[in-house]
Protein backbone atom coordinates (compact mmCIF):
# COMPACT_ATOMS: atom_id res chain seq x y z
CA UNK A 1 0.00 0.00 0.00
CA UNK A 2 2.83 2.42 0.95
CA UNK A 3 4.70 1.55 -2.25
CA UNK A 4 1.59 2.35 -4.31
CA UNK A 5 1.22 5.74 -2.63
CA UNK A 6 4.86 6.58 -3.35
CA UNK A 7 4.44 5.65 -7.03
CA UNK A 8 1.28 7.76 -7.27
CA UNK A 9 3.01 10.74 -5.64
CA UNK A 10 5.98 10.47 -8.03
CA UNK A 11 3.64 10.26 -11.02
CA UNK A 12 1.77 13.41 -9.93
CA UNK A 13 5.07 15.21 -9.34
CA UNK A 14 6.22 14.27 -12.82
CA UNK A 15 3.02 15.57 -14.43
CA UNK A 16 3.30 18.85 -12.52
CA UNK A 17 6.90 19.22 -13.70
CA UNK A 18 5.87 18.66 -17.34
CA UNK A 19 3.10 21.26 -17.08
CA UNK A 20 5.49 23.82 -15.56
CA UNK A 21 8.02 23.23 -18.32
CA UNK A 22 5.32 23.76 -20.96
CA UNK A 23 4.18 26.98 -19.29
CA UNK A 24 7.75 28.30 -19.19
CA UNK A 25 8.24 27.37 -22.85
CA UNK A 26 5.05 29.16 -23.93
CA UNK A 27 5.96 32.14 -21.78
CA UNK A 28 9.36 32.43 -23.46
CA UNK A 29 7.76 32.29 -26.93
CA UNK A 30 5.27 35.03 -26.04
CA UNK A 31 7.84 37.20 -24.37
CA UNK A 32 6.32 36.82 -20.92
CA UNK A 33 2.91 38.25 -21.94
CA UNK A 34 0.69 36.92 -19.13
CA UNK A 35 -2.55 38.05 -20.76
CA UNK A 36 -1.87 36.04 -23.90
CA UNK A 37 -0.92 32.99 -21.83
CA UNK A 38 -4.13 33.27 -19.86
CA UNK A 39 -6.21 33.62 -23.05
CA UNK A 40 -4.61 30.56 -24.62
CA UNK A 41 -5.18 28.51 -21.49
CA UNK A 42 -8.86 29.49 -21.26
CA UNK A 43 -9.40 28.74 -24.96
CA UNK A 44 -7.77 25.32 -24.60
CA UNK A 45 -9.81 24.54 -21.47
CA UNK A 46 -13.13 25.43 -23.15
CA UNK A 47 -12.38 23.46 -26.32
CA UNK A 48 -11.35 20.35 -24.41
CA UNK A 49 -14.34 20.58 -22.06
CA UNK A 50 -16.85 21.04 -24.92
CA UNK A 51 -15.31 18.15 -26.83
CA UNK A 52 -15.52 15.90 -23.76
CA UNK A 53 -19.15 16.88 -23.14
CA UNK A 54 -20.08 16.10 -26.75
CA UNK A 55 -18.42 12.70 -26.61
CA UNK A 56 -20.09 11.82 -23.31
CA UNK A 57 -23.51 12.79 -24.67
CA UNK A 58 -23.02 10.73 -27.82
CA UNK A 59 -21.79 7.58 -26.11
CA UNK A 60 -24.25 5.35 -24.21
CA UNK A 61 -23.66 4.50 -20.57
CA UNK A 62 -21.12 1.73 -20.05
CA UNK A 63 -22.90 0.51 -16.90
CA UNK A 64 -24.61 -2.79 -17.89
CA UNK A 65 -26.84 -2.85 -14.84
CA UNK A 66 -30.57 -2.46 -15.45
CA UNK A 67 -33.82 -2.97 -13.59
CA UNK A 68 -35.29 -6.10 -15.12
CA UNK A 69 -38.63 -7.85 -14.73
CA UNK A 70 -38.43 -10.94 -12.50
CA UNK A 71 -37.57 -14.34 -13.92
CA UNK A 72 -39.10 -16.16 -10.93
CA UNK A 73 -41.72 -15.53 -8.25
CA UNK A 74 -41.90 -16.91 -4.73
CA UNK A 75 -45.69 -17.13 -4.43
CA UNK A 76 -46.09 -18.51 -0.92
CA UNK A 77 -47.22 -19.67 1.37
CA UNK A 78 -47.48 -17.14 4.18
CA UNK A 79 -45.51 -18.22 7.27
CA UNK A 80 -43.98 -20.99 5.21
CA UNK A 81 -40.40 -19.70 5.26
CA UNK A 82 -40.54 -17.52 2.15
CA UNK A 83 -38.37 -14.77 3.63
CA UNK A 84 -35.70 -17.24 4.70
CA UNK A 85 -35.74 -18.78 1.22
CA UNK A 86 -35.41 -15.37 -0.45
CA UNK A 87 -32.50 -14.39 1.80
CA UNK A 88 -30.75 -17.69 1.11
CA UNK A 89 -31.20 -17.41 -2.66
CA UNK A 90 -30.01 -13.79 -2.62
CA UNK A 91 -26.61 -15.00 -1.35
CA UNK A 92 -25.95 -16.45 -4.80
CA UNK A 93 -23.98 -13.97 -6.95
CA UNK A 94 -26.17 -14.67 -9.99
CA UNK A 95 -29.44 -13.82 -8.19
CA UNK A 96 -30.89 -10.40 -7.40
CA UNK A 97 -33.91 -10.26 -5.10
CA UNK A 98 -36.53 -7.56 -4.60
CA UNK A 99 -36.39 -6.89 -0.86
CA UNK A 100 -40.05 -6.03 -0.32
CA UNK A 101 -43.35 -7.66 -1.27
CA UNK A 102 -44.59 -5.74 -4.30
CA UNK A 103 -48.15 -7.18 -4.52
CA UNK A 104 -48.23 -6.33 -8.22
CA UNK A 105 -50.41 -9.18 -9.46
CA UNK A 106 -52.87 -9.60 -6.59
CA UNK A 107 -53.89 -5.98 -6.01
CA UNK A 108 -55.72 -3.94 -8.65
CA UNK A 109 -54.27 -0.69 -7.34
CA UNK A 110 -50.68 -1.74 -7.94
CA UNK A 111 -51.45 -3.72 -11.11
CA UNK A 112 -52.98 -0.62 -12.67
CA UNK A 113 -49.61 1.13 -12.30
CA UNK A 114 -48.38 -0.90 -15.26
CA UNK A 115 -45.43 -3.08 -16.17
CA UNK A 116 -42.89 -0.25 -16.20
CA UNK A 117 -43.83 0.65 -12.63
CA UNK A 118 -43.34 -3.02 -11.70
CA UNK A 119 -39.92 -3.01 -13.34
CA UNK A 120 -38.88 -0.01 -11.28
CA UNK A 121 -39.54 -1.98 -8.07
CA UNK A 122 -36.89 -4.52 -9.05
CA UNK A 123 -33.19 -4.31 -8.09
CA UNK A 124 -30.45 -3.45 -10.58
CA UNK A 125 -28.92 -6.53 -12.17
CA UNK A 126 -26.26 -7.43 -14.72
CA UNK A 127 -27.02 -9.40 -17.91
CA UNK A 128 -27.15 -13.08 -17.03
CA UNK A 129 -28.31 -12.53 -13.45
CA UNK A 130 -31.77 -13.70 -12.38
CA UNK A 131 -34.26 -11.41 -10.66
CA UNK A 132 -36.65 -12.82 -8.06
CA UNK A 133 -39.68 -11.25 -6.40
CA UNK A 134 -41.52 -12.59 -3.35
CA UNK A 135 -45.18 -11.97 -2.51
CA UNK A 136 -46.81 -14.88 -0.62
CA UNK A 137 -50.28 -13.41 -1.22
CA UNK A 138 -50.02 -14.49 -4.87
CA UNK A 139 -50.76 -18.10 -3.87
CA UNK A 140 -54.23 -17.31 -2.50
CA UNK A 141 -55.16 -14.82 -5.23
CA UNK A 142 -57.53 -15.96 -7.98
CA UNK A 143 -56.55 -13.13 -10.34
CA UNK A 144 -52.79 -13.65 -10.09
CA UNK A 145 -52.28 -16.70 -12.39
CA UNK A 146 -53.67 -15.11 -15.56
CA UNK A 147 -51.80 -11.87 -14.94
CA UNK A 148 -48.49 -13.65 -14.42
CA UNK A 149 -49.04 -15.73 -17.57
CA UNK A 150 -49.84 -12.61 -19.56
CA UNK A 151 -46.58 -10.99 -18.44
CA UNK A 152 -44.37 -14.03 -18.92
CA UNK A 153 -45.70 -17.46 -19.78
CA UNK A 154 -42.30 -18.94 -18.88
CA UNK A 155 -42.22 -17.42 -15.40
CA UNK A 156 -40.77 -19.79 -12.78
CA UNK A 157 -42.99 -20.20 -9.71
CA UNK A 158 -41.54 -21.23 -6.33
CA UNK A 159 -43.88 -22.49 -3.61
CA UNK A 160 -43.12 -23.64 -0.07
CA UNK A 161 -45.73 -25.74 1.72
CA UNK A 162 -46.02 -26.34 5.46
CA UNK A 163 -48.22 -28.31 7.85
CA UNK A 164 -51.53 -26.44 7.31
CA UNK A 165 -52.54 -26.38 10.99
CA UNK A 166 -49.18 -25.08 12.23
CA UNK A 167 -49.02 -22.59 9.36
CA UNK A 168 -52.53 -21.24 10.05
CA UNK A 169 -51.88 -20.80 13.78
CA UNK A 170 -48.55 -19.11 13.05
CA UNK A 171 -50.20 -16.76 10.57
CA UNK A 172 -53.08 -15.98 12.93
CA UNK A 173 -50.66 -15.26 15.78
CA UNK A 174 -48.63 -12.82 13.71
CA UNK A 175 -51.76 -10.96 12.58
CA UNK A 176 -53.07 -10.96 16.16
CA UNK A 177 -49.97 -9.27 17.59
CA UNK A 178 -49.81 -6.83 14.69
CA UNK A 179 -53.38 -5.73 15.39
CA UNK A 180 -52.75 -5.52 19.12
CA UNK A 181 -49.83 -3.16 18.46
CA UNK A 182 -52.22 -0.99 16.45
CA UNK A 183 -54.94 -1.18 19.14
CA UNK A 184 -57.19 -3.25 16.88
CA UNK A 185 -59.24 -6.26 17.93
CA UNK A 186 -58.91 -9.74 16.48
CA UNK A 187 -61.65 -12.42 16.71
CA UNK A 188 -61.05 -15.70 18.53
CA UNK A 189 -59.29 -18.25 16.36
CA UNK A 190 -61.94 -20.97 16.73
CA UNK A 191 -64.70 -18.58 15.68
CA UNK A 192 -63.11 -17.85 12.32
CA UNK A 193 -61.26 -21.08 11.54
CA UNK A 194 -64.43 -23.20 11.74
CA UNK A 195 -67.91 -22.80 10.29
CA UNK A 196 -70.56 -21.53 12.77
CA UNK A 197 -71.76 -24.23 15.18
CA UNK A 198 -69.64 -26.82 13.39
CA UNK A 199 -66.29 -28.55 13.51
CA UNK A 200 -65.85 -28.17 9.75
CA UNK A 201 -63.00 -25.96 8.60
CA UNK A 202 -63.89 -22.59 7.12
CA UNK A 203 -62.00 -22.77 3.83
CA UNK A 204 -62.67 -19.08 3.15
CA UNK A 205 -60.80 -18.02 6.29
CA UNK A 206 -57.57 -16.19 5.59
CA UNK A 207 -55.83 -14.51 8.54
Coordinates of N, CA and C in Angstrom, one line a residue:
X1 N 0.8 -1.2 0.0 CA 0.0 0.0 0.0 C 0.9 1.3 0.0
X2 N 1.9 1.3 0.9 CA 2.8 2.4 1.0 C 3.6 2.6 -0.4
X3 N 4.0 1.5 -1.0 CA 4.7 1.6 -2.3 C 3.8 2.2 -3.3
X4 N 2.5 1.8 -3.3 CA 1.6 2.4 -4.3 C 1.4 3.9 -4.1
X5 N 1.4 4.3 -2.9 CA 1.2 5.7 -2.6 C 2.4 6.5 -3.1
X6 N 3.6 5.9 -2.9 CA 4.9 6.6 -3.4 C 4.9 6.7 -4.9
X7 N 4.5 5.6 -5.6 CA 4.4 5.7 -7.0 C 3.5 6.7 -7.5
X8 N 2.3 6.8 -6.9 CA 1.3 7.8 -7.3 C 1.8 9.2 -7.1
X9 N 2.5 9.4 -5.9 CA 3.0 10.7 -5.6 C 4.1 11.1 -6.7
X10 N 4.9 10.2 -7.0 CA 6.0 10.5 -8.0 C 5.4 10.8 -9.4
X11 N 4.3 10.0 -9.7 CA 3.6 10.3 -11.0 C 3.0 11.7 -11.1
X12 N 2.4 12.1 -10.0 CA 1.8 13.4 -9.9 C 2.8 14.5 -10.0
X13 N 4.0 14.3 -9.3 CA 5.1 15.2 -9.3 C 5.6 15.4 -10.7
X14 N 5.7 14.2 -11.5 CA 6.2 14.3 -12.8 C 5.3 15.0 -13.8
X15 N 4.0 14.8 -13.6 CA 3.0 15.6 -14.4 C 3.1 17.1 -14.2
X16 N 3.2 17.4 -12.9 CA 3.3 18.9 -12.5 C 4.5 19.5 -13.2
X17 N 5.6 18.7 -13.1 CA 6.9 19.2 -13.7 C 6.7 19.5 -15.2
X18 N 6.1 18.5 -15.9 CA 5.9 18.7 -17.3 C 5.0 19.9 -17.7
X19 N 4.0 20.1 -16.9 CA 3.1 21.3 -17.1 C 3.9 22.6 -16.9
X20 N 4.7 22.6 -15.8 CA 5.5 23.8 -15.6 C 6.5 24.1 -16.7
X21 N 7.1 23.1 -17.2 CA 8.0 23.2 -18.3 C 7.3 23.8 -19.5
X22 N 6.1 23.3 -19.8 CA 5.3 23.8 -21.0 C 4.9 25.2 -20.8
X23 N 4.5 25.6 -19.6 CA 4.2 27.0 -19.3 C 5.4 27.9 -19.5
X24 N 6.5 27.5 -19.0 CA 7.8 28.3 -19.2 C 8.1 28.4 -20.7
X25 N 7.9 27.3 -21.4 CA 8.2 27.4 -22.8 C 7.3 28.3 -23.6
X26 N 6.0 28.3 -23.3 CA 5.0 29.2 -23.9 C 5.3 30.6 -23.5
X27 N 5.7 30.8 -22.3 CA 6.0 32.1 -21.8 C 7.2 32.7 -22.5
X28 N 8.2 31.9 -22.8 CA 9.4 32.4 -23.5 C 9.0 32.8 -24.9
X29 N 8.1 32.0 -25.5 CA 7.8 32.3 -26.9 C 7.0 33.6 -27.0
X30 N 6.1 33.8 -26.0 CA 5.3 35.0 -26.0 C 5.9 36.2 -25.4
X31 N 7.1 36.1 -25.0 CA 7.8 37.2 -24.4 C 7.3 37.6 -23.0
X32 N 6.8 36.6 -22.3 CA 6.3 36.8 -20.9 C 5.0 37.6 -20.8
X33 N 4.2 37.6 -21.9 CA 2.9 38.2 -21.9 C 1.9 37.4 -21.2
X34 N 1.6 37.7 -20.0 CA 0.7 36.9 -19.1 C -0.7 36.9 -19.7
X35 N -1.2 38.0 -20.2 CA -2.6 38.0 -20.8 C -2.7 37.1 -21.9
X36 N -1.8 37.0 -22.8 CA -1.9 36.0 -23.9 C -1.8 34.6 -23.4
X37 N -1.0 34.4 -22.4 CA -0.9 33.0 -21.8 C -2.3 32.6 -21.2
X38 N -2.8 33.5 -20.5 CA -4.1 33.3 -19.9 C -5.2 33.0 -20.9
X39 N -5.2 33.8 -22.0 CA -6.2 33.6 -23.0 C -6.1 32.3 -23.7
X40 N -4.8 31.9 -24.0 CA -4.6 30.6 -24.6 C -5.1 29.4 -23.7
X41 N -4.8 29.6 -22.4 CA -5.2 28.5 -21.5 C -6.7 28.4 -21.4
X42 N -7.4 29.5 -21.3 CA -8.9 29.5 -21.3 C -9.5 28.9 -22.5
X43 N -8.9 29.3 -23.7 CA -9.4 28.7 -25.0 C -9.2 27.2 -25.0
X44 N -8.0 26.8 -24.6 CA -7.8 25.3 -24.6 C -8.7 24.6 -23.7
X45 N -9.0 25.2 -22.5 CA -9.8 24.5 -21.5 C -11.2 24.4 -22.0
X46 N -11.8 25.5 -22.6 CA -13.1 25.4 -23.2 C -13.3 24.4 -24.3
X47 N -12.3 24.4 -25.2 CA -12.4 23.5 -26.3 C -12.4 22.0 -25.8
X48 N -11.5 21.7 -24.9 CA -11.3 20.4 -24.4 C -12.6 20.0 -23.7
X49 N -13.1 20.9 -22.8 CA -14.3 20.6 -22.1 C -15.5 20.3 -23.0
X50 N -15.7 21.2 -24.0 CA -16.8 21.0 -24.9 C -16.7 19.7 -25.7
X51 N -15.5 19.4 -26.1 CA -15.3 18.2 -26.8 C -15.6 16.9 -26.0
X52 N -15.2 17.0 -24.7 CA -15.5 15.9 -23.8 C -17.0 15.8 -23.5
X53 N -17.7 16.9 -23.4 CA -19.1 16.9 -23.1 C -19.9 16.3 -24.3
X54 N -19.4 16.6 -25.5 CA -20.1 16.1 -26.7 C -19.9 14.6 -26.9
X55 N -18.7 14.1 -26.5 CA -18.4 12.7 -26.6 C -19.2 11.9 -25.6
X56 N -19.3 12.5 -24.4 CA -20.1 11.8 -23.3 C -21.6 11.8 -23.6
X57 N -22.1 12.8 -24.3 CA -23.5 12.8 -24.7 C -23.8 11.9 -25.8
X58 N -22.8 11.6 -26.7 CA -23.0 10.7 -27.8 C -22.9 9.3 -27.4
X59 N -22.0 9.0 -26.5 CA -21.8 7.6 -26.1 C -22.8 7.1 -25.1
X60 N -23.3 5.9 -25.2 CA -24.2 5.3 -24.2 C -23.5 5.0 -22.9
X61 N -24.3 4.9 -21.9 CA -23.7 4.5 -20.6 C -23.0 3.1 -20.7
X62 N -21.8 3.0 -20.0 CA -21.1 1.7 -20.0 C -21.6 0.8 -18.9
X63 N -22.4 1.3 -18.0 CA -22.9 0.5 -16.9 C -23.9 -0.5 -17.4
X64 N -23.7 -1.8 -17.4 CA -24.6 -2.8 -17.9 C -25.8 -3.1 -17.0
X65 N -25.8 -2.5 -15.8 CA -26.8 -2.8 -14.8 C -28.2 -2.2 -15.3
X66 N -29.2 -2.9 -15.1 CA -30.6 -2.5 -15.5 C -31.6 -3.0 -14.5
X67 N -32.7 -2.4 -14.3 CA -33.8 -3.0 -13.6 C -34.6 -3.9 -14.6
X68 N -34.7 -5.1 -14.2 CA -35.3 -6.1 -15.1 C -36.5 -6.8 -14.4
X69 N -37.5 -7.1 -15.3 CA -38.6 -7.9 -14.7 C -38.2 -9.2 -14.2
X70 N -38.9 -9.7 -13.2 CA -38.4 -10.9 -12.5 C -38.5 -12.2 -13.4
X71 N -37.6 -13.1 -13.2 CA -37.6 -14.3 -13.9 C -38.3 -15.4 -13.1
X72 N -38.5 -15.2 -11.8 CA -39.1 -16.2 -10.9 C -39.8 -15.4 -9.8
X73 N -40.9 -16.1 -9.3 CA -41.7 -15.5 -8.3 C -41.8 -16.5 -7.1
X74 N -41.6 -16.1 -5.9 CA -41.9 -16.9 -4.7 C -43.3 -16.5 -4.3
X75 N -44.3 -17.5 -4.6 CA -45.7 -17.1 -4.4 C -46.3 -17.5 -3.1
X76 N -45.5 -18.1 -2.2 CA -46.1 -18.5 -0.9 C -45.4 -19.8 -0.4
X77 N -46.1 -20.2 0.7 CA -47.2 -19.7 1.4 C -46.8 -18.8 2.5
X78 N -47.8 -18.0 3.0 CA -47.5 -17.1 4.2 C -47.1 -18.0 5.4
X79 N -46.1 -17.5 6.1 CA -45.5 -18.2 7.3 C -45.0 -19.6 6.9
X80 N -44.5 -19.7 5.7 CA -44.0 -21.0 5.2 C -42.5 -21.0 5.1
X81 N -41.8 -19.8 5.4 CA -40.4 -19.7 5.3 C -40.0 -19.0 4.0
X82 N -40.9 -18.2 3.4 CA -40.5 -17.5 2.2 C -39.4 -16.5 2.3
X83 N -39.4 -15.8 3.4 CA -38.4 -14.8 3.6 C -37.0 -15.4 3.8
X84 N -37.0 -16.5 4.5 CA -35.7 -17.2 4.7 C -35.2 -17.8 3.4
X85 N -36.1 -18.3 2.5 CA -35.7 -18.8 1.2 C -35.2 -17.6 0.4
X86 N -35.9 -16.5 0.4 CA -35.4 -15.4 -0.5 C -34.0 -14.9 0.0
X87 N -33.8 -14.8 1.3 CA -32.5 -14.4 1.8 C -31.4 -15.4 1.4
X88 N -31.7 -16.7 1.5 CA -30.7 -17.7 1.1 C -30.4 -17.6 -0.4
X89 N -31.4 -17.5 -1.2 CA -31.2 -17.4 -2.7 C -30.4 -16.1 -3.0
X90 N -30.7 -15.1 -2.3 CA -30.0 -13.8 -2.6 C -28.5 -13.8 -2.3
X91 N -28.0 -14.8 -1.6 CA -26.6 -15.0 -1.3 C -25.9 -15.4 -2.6
X92 N -26.6 -16.0 -3.6 CA -25.9 -16.4 -4.8 C -25.6 -15.2 -5.7
X93 N -24.4 -15.2 -6.2 CA -24.0 -14.0 -7.0 C -24.8 -13.8 -8.2
X94 N -25.4 -14.8 -8.7 CA -26.2 -14.7 -10.0 C -27.7 -14.4 -9.8
X95 N -28.0 -14.1 -8.5 CA -29.4 -13.8 -8.2 C -29.6 -12.5 -7.5
X96 N -30.5 -11.7 -8.0 CA -30.9 -10.4 -7.4 C -32.3 -10.5 -6.9
X97 N -32.6 -10.1 -5.7 CA -33.9 -10.3 -5.1 C -34.5 -8.9 -4.7
X98 N -35.8 -8.7 -5.1 CA -36.5 -7.6 -4.6 C -36.8 -7.7 -3.1
X99 N -36.4 -6.7 -2.3 CA -36.4 -6.9 -0.9 C -37.7 -6.7 -0.2
X100 N -38.7 -6.2 -0.9 CA -40.1 -6.0 -0.3 C -41.1 -6.7 -1.2
X101 N -42.2 -7.0 -0.6 CA -43.3 -7.7 -1.3 C -44.1 -6.6 -2.1
X102 N -44.1 -6.8 -3.4 CA -44.6 -5.7 -4.3 C -46.1 -5.8 -4.4
X103 N -46.7 -7.0 -4.4 CA -48.1 -7.2 -4.5 C -48.6 -6.6 -5.9
X104 N -47.9 -6.9 -6.9 CA -48.2 -6.3 -8.2 C -49.4 -7.1 -8.8
X105 N -49.4 -8.4 -8.8 CA -50.4 -9.2 -9.5 C -51.7 -9.4 -8.7
X106 N -51.7 -9.3 -7.4 CA -52.9 -9.6 -6.6 C -53.7 -8.4 -6.2
X107 N -53.2 -7.2 -6.4 CA -53.9 -6.0 -6.0 C -54.1 -5.1 -7.2
X108 N -55.4 -4.7 -7.5 CA -55.7 -3.9 -8.7 C -55.0 -2.6 -8.6
X109 N -54.9 -2.0 -7.4 CA -54.3 -0.7 -7.3 C -52.8 -0.7 -7.9
X110 N -52.1 -1.7 -7.5 CA -50.7 -1.7 -7.9 C -50.6 -2.2 -9.4
X111 N -51.5 -3.2 -9.8 CA -51.4 -3.7 -11.1 C -51.8 -2.6 -12.1
X112 N -52.6 -1.7 -11.8 CA -53.0 -0.6 -12.7 C -51.8 0.3 -12.9
X113 N -50.8 0.3 -12.1 CA -49.6 1.1 -12.3 C -48.8 0.7 -13.6
X114 N -49.0 -0.5 -14.0 CA -48.4 -0.9 -15.3 C -47.1 -1.6 -15.1
X115 N -46.6 -2.2 -16.2 CA -45.4 -3.1 -16.2 C -44.2 -2.3 -15.9
X116 N -44.1 -1.1 -16.4 CA -42.9 -0.3 -16.2 C -42.7 0.1 -14.7
X117 N -43.9 0.4 -14.1 CA -43.8 0.6 -12.6 C -43.3 -0.6 -11.9
X118 N -43.8 -1.8 -12.3 CA -43.3 -3.0 -11.7 C -41.8 -3.2 -11.9
X119 N -41.4 -2.9 -13.1 CA -39.9 -3.0 -13.3 C -39.1 -2.1 -12.4
X120 N -39.6 -0.9 -12.1 CA -38.9 0.0 -11.3 C -38.8 -0.5 -9.8
X121 N -39.6 -1.4 -9.4 CA -39.5 -2.0 -8.1 C -38.5 -3.1 -7.9
X122 N -37.9 -3.5 -9.1 CA -36.9 -4.5 -9.0 C -35.5 -3.9 -8.8
X123 N -34.6 -4.8 -8.3 CA -33.2 -4.3 -8.1 C -32.4 -4.2 -9.4
X124 N -31.3 -3.5 -9.4 CA -30.5 -3.5 -10.6 C -29.7 -4.8 -10.7
X125 N -29.6 -5.2 -11.9 CA -28.9 -6.5 -12.2 C -28.1 -6.5 -13.5
X126 N -27.1 -7.3 -13.5 CA -26.3 -7.4 -14.7 C -26.9 -8.4 -15.7
X127 N -26.6 -8.4 -17.0 CA -27.0 -9.4 -17.9 C -26.6 -10.8 -17.4
X128 N -27.5 -11.7 -17.5 CA -27.2 -13.1 -17.0 C -27.6 -13.4 -15.6
X129 N -27.8 -12.3 -14.8 CA -28.3 -12.5 -13.5 C -29.8 -12.7 -13.5
X130 N -30.3 -13.5 -12.5 CA -31.8 -13.7 -12.4 C -32.4 -12.8 -11.3
X131 N -33.5 -12.3 -11.6 CA -34.3 -11.4 -10.7 C -35.4 -12.2 -10.1
X132 N -35.6 -12.1 -8.7 CA -36.7 -12.8 -8.1 C -37.5 -11.9 -7.2
X133 N -38.8 -12.1 -7.2 CA -39.7 -11.3 -6.4 C -40.5 -12.2 -5.5
X134 N -40.8 -11.8 -4.3 CA -41.5 -12.6 -3.3 C -42.8 -11.9 -2.8
X135 N -43.9 -12.4 -3.1 CA -45.2 -12.0 -2.5 C -46.0 -13.2 -2.2
X136 N -46.1 -13.7 -1.0 CA -46.8 -14.9 -0.6 C -48.3 -14.8 -0.9
X137 N -48.8 -13.6 -1.0 CA -50.3 -13.4 -1.2 C -50.7 -13.9 -2.6
X138 N -49.7 -14.0 -3.5 CA -50.0 -14.5 -4.9 C -50.7 -15.9 -4.8
X139 N -50.3 -16.7 -3.9 CA -50.8 -18.1 -3.9 C -52.3 -18.2 -3.7
X140 N -52.8 -17.3 -2.8 CA -54.2 -17.3 -2.5 C -55.1 -16.4 -3.4
X141 N -54.5 -15.8 -4.4 CA -55.2 -14.8 -5.2 C -55.7 -15.5 -6.5
X142 N -56.9 -15.3 -6.8 CA -57.5 -16.0 -8.0 C -57.2 -15.2 -9.3
X143 N -56.8 -13.9 -9.1 CA -56.5 -13.1 -10.3 C -55.1 -13.1 -10.7
X144 N -54.2 -13.7 -9.8 CA -52.8 -13.6 -10.1 C -52.3 -14.5 -11.2
X145 N -52.8 -15.8 -11.4 CA -52.3 -16.7 -12.4 C -52.4 -16.1 -13.8
X146 N -53.5 -15.6 -14.2 CA -53.7 -15.1 -15.6 C -52.8 -13.9 -15.8
X147 N -52.6 -13.1 -14.8 CA -51.8 -11.9 -14.9 C -50.3 -12.2 -15.1
X148 N -49.9 -13.2 -14.3 CA -48.5 -13.7 -14.4 C -48.2 -14.3 -15.8
X149 N -49.2 -15.1 -16.3 CA -49.0 -15.7 -17.6 C -49.0 -14.7 -18.7
X150 N -49.8 -13.7 -18.6 CA -49.8 -12.6 -19.6 C -48.5 -11.9 -19.6
X151 N -47.9 -11.7 -18.5 CA -46.6 -11.0 -18.4 C -45.5 -11.9 -19.0
X152 N -45.4 -13.1 -18.5 CA -44.4 -14.0 -18.9 C -44.9 -15.5 -18.7
X153 N -45.2 -16.1 -19.8 CA -45.7 -17.5 -19.8 C -44.7 -18.5 -19.3
X154 N -43.4 -18.1 -19.3 CA -42.3 -18.9 -18.9 C -41.8 -18.6 -17.5
X155 N -42.6 -17.8 -16.8 CA -42.2 -17.4 -15.4 C -42.1 -18.6 -14.5
X156 N -41.0 -18.7 -13.7 CA -40.8 -19.8 -12.8 C -41.5 -19.4 -11.5
X157 N -42.3 -20.4 -11.0 CA -43.0 -20.2 -9.7 C -42.4 -21.1 -8.6
X158 N -42.1 -20.5 -7.5 CA -41.5 -21.2 -6.3 C -42.5 -21.2 -5.2
X159 N -42.9 -22.4 -4.7 CA -43.9 -22.5 -3.6 C -43.4 -23.4 -2.5
X160 N -43.5 -22.9 -1.3 CA -43.1 -23.6 -0.1 C -44.4 -24.0 0.7
X161 N -44.6 -25.3 1.0 CA -45.7 -25.7 1.7 C -45.3 -26.1 3.1
X162 N -46.3 -26.1 4.1 CA -46.0 -26.3 5.5 C -47.2 -27.0 6.0
X163 N -47.1 -27.7 7.2 CA -48.2 -28.3 7.8 C -49.3 -27.2 8.0
X164 N -50.5 -27.5 7.4 CA -51.5 -26.4 7.3 C -52.0 -25.9 8.7
X165 N -52.1 -26.8 9.7 CA -52.5 -26.4 11.0 C -51.5 -25.5 11.6
X166 N -50.2 -25.9 11.6 CA -49.2 -25.1 12.2 C -49.1 -23.7 11.5
X167 N -49.1 -23.8 10.2 CA -49.0 -22.6 9.4 C -50.1 -21.6 9.7
X168 N -51.4 -22.1 9.8 CA -52.5 -21.2 10.0 C -52.4 -20.6 11.4
X169 N -52.0 -21.4 12.4 CA -51.9 -20.8 13.8 C -50.8 -19.8 13.8
X170 N -49.7 -20.1 13.1 CA -48.5 -19.1 13.0 C -49.0 -17.8 12.4
X171 N -49.7 -17.9 11.3 CA -50.2 -16.8 10.6 C -51.2 -15.9 11.4
X172 N -52.1 -16.6 12.1 CA -53.1 -16.0 12.9 C -52.4 -15.2 14.1
X173 N -51.4 -15.9 14.6 CA -50.7 -15.3 15.8 C -49.9 -14.0 15.4
X174 N -49.3 -14.0 14.2 CA -48.6 -12.8 13.7 C -49.6 -11.7 13.5
X175 N -50.7 -12.0 12.8 CA -51.8 -11.0 12.6 C -52.3 -10.4 13.9
X176 N -52.5 -11.3 14.9 CA -53.1 -11.0 16.2 C -52.2 -9.9 16.8
X177 N -50.9 -10.2 16.9 CA -50.0 -9.3 17.6 C -49.8 -8.0 16.8
X178 N -49.9 -8.1 15.5 CA -49.8 -6.8 14.7 C -51.0 -5.9 15.0
X179 N -52.2 -6.5 15.1 CA -53.4 -5.7 15.4 C -53.4 -5.2 16.8
X180 N -52.8 -6.0 17.7 CA -52.7 -5.5 19.1 C -51.8 -4.3 19.2
X181 N -50.7 -4.3 18.5 CA -49.8 -3.2 18.5 C -50.5 -1.9 17.9
X182 N -51.5 -2.1 17.0 CA -52.2 -1.0 16.5 C -53.6 -0.7 17.2
X183 N -53.7 -1.4 18.3 CA -54.9 -1.2 19.1 C -56.2 -1.6 18.4
X184 N -56.1 -2.7 17.6 CA -57.2 -3.2 16.9 C -57.5 -4.6 17.5
X185 N -58.8 -5.0 17.4 CA -59.2 -6.3 17.9 C -59.2 -7.4 16.9
X186 N -59.0 -8.6 17.4 CA -58.9 -9.7 16.5 C -59.9 -10.8 17.0
X187 N -60.7 -11.4 16.2 CA -61.6 -12.4 16.7 C -60.9 -13.7 17.2
X188 N -61.6 -14.5 18.0 CA -61.1 -15.7 18.5 C -60.8 -16.7 17.4
X189 N -59.7 -17.4 17.4 CA -59.3 -18.3 16.4 C -60.4 -19.3 16.0
X190 N -60.9 -19.9 17.0 CA -61.9 -21.0 16.7 C -63.2 -20.4 16.0
X191 N -63.5 -19.2 16.3 CA -64.7 -18.6 15.7 C -64.5 -18.3 14.2
X192 N -63.3 -18.2 13.7 CA -63.1 -17.9 12.3 C -62.5 -19.0 11.5
X193 N -61.9 -19.9 12.2 CA -61.3 -21.1 11.5 C -62.3 -22.2 11.2
X194 N -63.4 -22.2 12.0 CA -64.4 -23.2 11.7 C -65.7 -22.5 11.3
X195 N -66.6 -23.3 10.6 CA -67.9 -22.8 10.3 C -68.7 -22.7 11.6
X196 N -69.7 -21.8 11.6 CA -70.6 -21.5 12.8 C -71.2 -22.8 13.3
X197 N -71.1 -23.1 14.6 CA -71.8 -24.2 15.2 C -71.4 -25.5 14.5
X198 N -70.1 -25.6 14.1 CA -69.6 -26.8 13.4 C -68.2 -27.0 13.7
X199 N -67.7 -28.3 13.4 CA -66.3 -28.6 13.5 C -65.6 -28.6 12.1
X200 N -66.4 -28.2 11.1 CA -65.9 -28.2 9.8 C -65.0 -26.9 9.6
X201 N -63.9 -27.1 8.8 CA -63.0 -26.0 8.6 C -63.6 -24.9 7.6
X202 N -63.4 -23.7 8.0 CA -63.9 -22.6 7.1 C -62.8 -22.3 6.1
X203 N -63.0 -22.9 4.9 CA -62.0 -22.8 3.8 C -61.8 -21.3 3.3
X204 N -62.8 -20.5 3.6 CA -62.7 -19.1 3.1 C -61.9 -18.2 4.1
X205 N -61.5 -18.8 5.3 CA -60.8 -18.0 6.3 C -59.4 -17.8 5.9
X206 N -59.0 -16.5 5.9 CA -57.6 -16.2 5.6 C -57.1 -15.1 6.6
X207 N -56.3 -15.5 7.5 CA -55.8 -14.5 8.5 C -55.3 -13.2 7.9

